[in-house]
CSV table of C-alpha atoms in Angstrom, one decimal:
chain,number,residue,atom,x,y,z
N,276,GLY,CA,103.5,115.8,97.2
N,277,ASP,CA,103.4,112.0,96.8
N,278,SER,CA,100.0,110.3,97.2
N,279,VAL,CA,98.4,107.0,96.9
N,280,THR,CA,94.7,106.4,96.3
N,281,GLN,CA,92.7,103.3,97.1
N,282,MET,CA,89.1,103.9,96.3
N,283,GLN,CA,87.7,100.7,97.8
N,284,GLY,CA,87.5,101.1,101.6
N,285,GLN,CA,85.9,97.7,102.0
N,286,VAL,CA,85.7,94.6,99.9
N,287,THR,CA,83.6,91.5,100.8
N,288,LEU,CA,84.0,88.3,98.9
N,289,SER,CA,83.3,84.6,99.2
N,290,GLU,CA,86.0,81.9,99.1
N,291,ASP,CA,87.3,81.2,95.6
N,292,ASP,CA,86.2,84.6,94.3
N,293,PHE,CA,88.5,86.8,92.2
N,294,LEU,CA,90.1,89.7,94.1
N,295,PHE,CA,90.8,93.1,92.5
N,296,ILE,CA,91.9,96.1,94.6
N,297,ASN,CA,92.4,99.3,92.8
N,298,CYS,CA,95.4,101.5,93.5
N,299,THR,CA,96.7,104.6,91.7
N,300,TYR,CA,99.6,106.8,92.7
N,301,SER,CA,101.0,110.3,92.1
N,302,THR,CA,104.6,111.3,92.4
N,303,THR,CA,107.3,113.2,90.6
N,304,TRP,CA,109.8,110.4,91.2
N,305,TYR,CA,110.3,106.9,90.0
N,306,PRO,CA,109.1,105.1,93.0
N,307,THR,CA,109.2,101.6,94.3
N,308,LEU,CA,105.7,100.3,94.8
N,309,PHE,CA,104.6,97.9,97.6
N,310,TRP,CA,101.5,96.1,98.9
N,311,TYR,CA,101.5,95.6,102.6
N,312,VAL,CA,99.0,93.4,104.5
N,313,GLN,CA,97.9,93.9,108.1
N,314,TYR,CA,96.2,91.1,110.1
N,315,PRO,CA,94.3,91.9,113.3
N,316,GLY,CA,96.5,92.8,116.2
N,317,GLU,CA,99.6,93.0,114.1
N,318,GLY,CA,101.7,95.6,112.3
N,319,PRO,CA,101.7,95.7,108.5
N,320,GLN,CA,103.9,93.2,106.7
N,321,LEU,CA,105.3,93.2,103.2
N,322,LEU,CA,103.2,91.3,100.7
N,323,LEU,CA,105.0,92.2,97.5
N,324,LYS,CA,107.0,95.0,95.9
N,325,VAL,CA,108.1,96.1,92.4
N,326,THR,CA,111.0,98.4,91.8
N,327,THR,CA,110.8,98.7,88.1
N,328,ALA,CA,108.0,100.0,85.9
N,329,ASN,CA,106.1,97.5,83.8
N,330,ASN,CA,107.2,94.6,86.0
N,331,LYS,CA,105.0,92.4,88.0
N,332,GLY,CA,105.3,91.3,91.6
N,333,ILE,CA,104.0,87.9,92.7
N,334,SER,CA,103.7,86.6,96.2
N,335,ARG,CA,101.4,84.0,97.9
N,336,GLY,CA,99.1,84.0,94.9
N,337,PHE,CA,98.8,87.7,94.8
N,338,GLU,CA,100.1,89.8,92.0
N,339,ALA,CA,100.4,93.4,91.0
N,340,THR,CA,101.8,95.2,87.9
N,341,TYR,CA,103.6,98.5,88.1
N,342,ASP,CA,102.0,100.4,85.2
N,343,LYS,CA,103.8,103.7,84.7
N,344,ARG,CA,101.5,104.8,81.9
N,345,THR,CA,98.4,104.7,84.0
N,346,THR,CA,100.2,105.2,87.3
N,347,SER,CA,98.4,102.2,88.7
N,348,PHE,CA,99.4,99.2,90.9
N,349,HIS,CA,96.3,97.1,91.3
N,350,LEU,CA,96.3,94.0,93.4
N,351,GLN,CA,94.8,90.8,92.1
N,352,LYS,CA,94.3,87.2,93.3
N,353,ALA,CA,92.5,84.5,91.3
N,354,SER,CA,90.9,82.7,94.2
N,355,VAL,CA,90.7,84.2,97.8
N,356,GLN,CA,90.6,82.2,101.0
N,357,GLU,CA,89.1,83.1,104.3
N,358,SER,CA,92.7,83.4,105.7
N,359,ASP,CA,93.2,86.3,103.2
N,360,SER,CA,90.9,88.5,105.3
N,361,ALA,CA,93.0,91.5,106.3
N,362,VAL,CA,93.7,95.1,105.5
N,363,TYR,CA,95.7,95.7,102.4
N,364,TYR,CA,97.7,98.9,101.8
N,365,CYS,CA,99.1,100.2,98.6
N,366,VAL,CA,102.4,102.0,99.3
N,367,LEU,CA,104.7,104.2,97.5
N,368,GLY,CA,108.4,104.3,98.4
N,369,GLU,CA,110.7,107.2,97.8
N,370,ARG,CA,113.9,106.3,96.0
N,371,THR,CA,115.9,108.7,98.2
N,372,ASN,CA,118.1,108.0,101.2
N,373,THR,CA,115.1,108.5,103.5
N,374,GLY,CA,113.3,105.3,102.6
N,375,LYS,CA,110.0,107.1,103.3
N,376,LEU,CA,106.8,105.3,102.5
N,377,THR,CA,103.5,106.9,101.7
N,378,PHE,CA,100.5,104.7,102.5
N,379,GLY,CA,97.1,104.6,100.9
N,380,ASP,CA,94.1,104.6,103.2
N,381,GLY,CA,93.8,100.8,103.1
N,382,THR,CA,91.2,98.3,101.9
N,383,VAL,CA,89.5,96.0,104.4
N,384,LEU,CA,89.1,92.6,102.7
N,385,THR,CA,86.6,90.2,104.3
N,386,VAL,CA,86.3,86.7,102.8
N,387,LYS,CA,83.3,84.6,103.8
N,388,PRO,CA,83.6,80.9,104.0
W,158,GLU,CA,115.2,86.7,114.8
W,159,ALA,CA,115.3,90.3,113.7
W,160,ALA,CA,112.4,92.2,115.1
W,161,VAL,CA,110.9,95.5,116.2
W,162,THR,CA,109.5,95.5,119.7
W,163,GLN,CA,107.2,98.2,121.0
W,164,SER,CA,106.1,99.0,124.6
W,165,PRO,CA,103.7,99.4,126.1
W,166,ARG,CA,101.1,97.5,124.1
W,167,ASN,CA,98.3,99.6,125.5
W,168,LYS,CA,98.4,102.9,127.3
W,169,VAL,CA,95.7,105.2,128.9
W,170,THR,CA,96.5,108.7,129.9
W,171,VAL,CA,94.6,111.9,130.8
W,172,THR,CA,94.5,115.1,128.7
W,173,GLY,CA,97.7,117.1,129.4
W,174,GLY,CA,99.5,114.0,130.6
W,175,ASN,CA,103.1,113.0,129.6
W,176,VAL,CA,103.5,109.8,127.6
W,177,THR,CA,106.6,108.0,126.2
W,178,LEU,CA,106.3,105.2,123.7
W,179,SER,CA,109.3,102.9,123.2
W,180,CYS,CA,110.6,101.0,120.3
W,181,ARG,CA,113.6,98.7,119.9
W,182,GLN,CA,114.9,97.1,116.8
W,183,THR,CA,117.3,94.2,116.4
W,184,ASN,CA,117.6,94.4,112.6
W,185,SER,CA,120.8,96.5,112.5
W,186,HIS,CA,118.8,99.0,110.4
W,187,ASN,CA,119.9,102.6,110.3
W,188,TYR,CA,116.4,104.1,109.8
W,189,MET,CA,113.5,104.0,112.3
W,190,TYR,CA,110.1,105.5,111.9
W,191,TRP,CA,107.0,106.4,114.0
W,192,TYR,CA,103.6,106.2,112.3
W,193,ARG,CA,100.1,106.7,113.6
W,194,GLN,CA,97.2,104.7,112.2
W,195,ASP,CA,93.7,106.1,112.2
W,196,THR,CA,90.6,104.8,110.5
W,197,GLY,CA,90.3,106.3,107.1
W,198,HIS,CA,93.8,107.7,107.1
W,199,GLY,CA,96.0,104.7,106.7
W,200,LEU,CA,99.4,105.2,108.3
W,201,ARG,CA,100.9,108.7,108.6
W,202,LEU,CA,104.5,109.4,109.4
W,203,ILE,CA,105.2,111.4,112.5
W,204,HIS,CA,109.0,111.4,112.9
W,205,TYR,CA,111.9,109.3,111.6
W,206,SER,CA,115.6,109.0,112.2
W,207,TYR,CA,118.6,107.7,110.3
W,208,GLY,CA,120.8,107.1,113.3
W,209,ALA,CA,121.5,107.8,117.0
W,210,GLY,CA,121.1,111.4,117.8
W,211,ASN,CA,119.3,112.2,114.5
W,212,LEU,CA,115.7,113.3,114.1
W,213,GLN,CA,113.7,114.1,111.0
W,214,ILE,CA,110.2,115.6,110.8
W,215,GLY,CA,107.5,113.6,109.2
W,216,ASP,CA,104.2,114.5,107.8
W,217,VAL,CA,102.1,114.9,111.0
W,218,PRO,CA,104.7,116.0,113.7
W,219,ASP,CA,102.6,118.5,115.7
W,220,GLY,CA,102.3,117.6,119.3
W,221,TYR,CA,105.0,115.0,119.1
W,222,LYS,CA,108.7,114.8,120.0
W,223,ALA,CA,111.0,111.9,119.4
W,224,THR,CA,114.5,110.9,120.4
W,225,ARG,CA,116.9,108.2,119.0
W,226,THR,CA,119.2,107.3,121.8
W,227,THR,CA,121.0,104.4,120.1
W,228,GLN,CA,120.8,102.6,116.8
W,229,GLU,CA,118.4,100.2,118.4
W,230,ASP,CA,116.1,102.6,120.4
W,231,PHE,CA,113.6,105.2,119.2
W,232,PHE,CA,111.2,106.9,121.5
W,233,LEU,CA,108.1,108.9,120.8
W,234,LEU,CA,107.1,111.6,123.4
W,235,LEU,CA,103.8,113.3,123.9
W,236,GLU,CA,104.4,116.0,126.5
W,237,LEU,CA,100.9,117.4,126.7
W,238,ALA,CA,98.7,114.6,125.4
W,239,SER,CA,95.4,115.5,123.8
W,240,PRO,CA,92.3,113.4,122.8
W,241,SER,CA,93.2,113.9,119.2
W,242,GLN,CA,96.3,111.8,119.8
W,243,THR,CA,94.2,108.8,120.6
W,244,SER,CA,95.5,106.4,118.0
W,245,LEU,CA,97.4,103.2,117.2
W,246,TYR,CA,101.1,103.9,116.9
W,247,PHE,CA,103.5,101.8,114.9
W,248,CYS,CA,107.3,101.8,114.9
W,249,ALA,CA,109.2,100.5,112.0
W,250,SER,CA,112.8,100.1,110.8
W,251,SER,CA,114.4,99.8,107.4
W,252,ASP,CA,117.9,100.1,105.8
W,253,GLY,CA,116.6,103.3,104.2
W,254,THR,CA,117.6,102.6,100.6
W,255,GLY,CA,114.2,103.4,99.2
W,256,ASN,CA,113.7,100.0,97.7
W,257,SER,CA,113.8,98.2,101.0
W,258,ASP,CA,110.8,97.1,103.0
W,259,TYR,CA,109.9,98.0,106.5
W,260,THR,CA,109.8,95.8,109.6
W,261,PHE,CA,106.9,96.9,111.8
W,262,GLY,CA,106.3,96.4,115.4
W,263,SER,CA,103.0,95.2,116.8
W,264,GLY,CA,101.8,98.6,117.7
W,265,THR,CA,100.9,100.6,120.9
W,266,ARG,CA,97.3,101.6,121.3
W,267,LEU,CA,97.0,105.0,123.1
W,268,LEU,CA,93.9,106.3,124.6
W,269,VAL,CA,93.8,109.9,125.8
W,270,ILE,CA,90.8,110.7,128.0
């Protein structure tokens, strides 16, 4: 079945550091790929999505490129802020009429001032 | 503003107890979903529905029932709650096209003692 792998359970950075969160996926379909972010006490919310292979999604300074060859969708940000501290989920979306999403296990990002 | 509202926010029940979690969406979305969130597992799909009266089985359905009474309302039922069902539960809605993102509620934290 579909799966998403995030190897980094926790990432700790200082403000203005470069962020890189690794994500790889496995599916027999041509999925839509998402990054969701979850702040404490809230549900996940969409950060960015990419529907087409080899395209890049950009939002709020974050970016991710849908790489079909390496089946990866890594998240990057050039300079993190303390307010970016949250849990980040790499998510695979089925292109069927169910709209089902498959979540990675999440990466807890802590940014120290 | 379109939203997904869950109730209660917190719930404590005893083993063997009967629990109903409620979810209402005002997004005019056809699809609604119930997920559970546990440390180290990300979000896992329990049940989902594409309209009133419809129910589809998710990836971790054992021990859960669900019912979609209207387009707006989706309920998750635990008829014999067990400690293994202690978790954070999220409801979400989408238009189900596969490219669309989800709108999540704020979650219900359930403790089964």
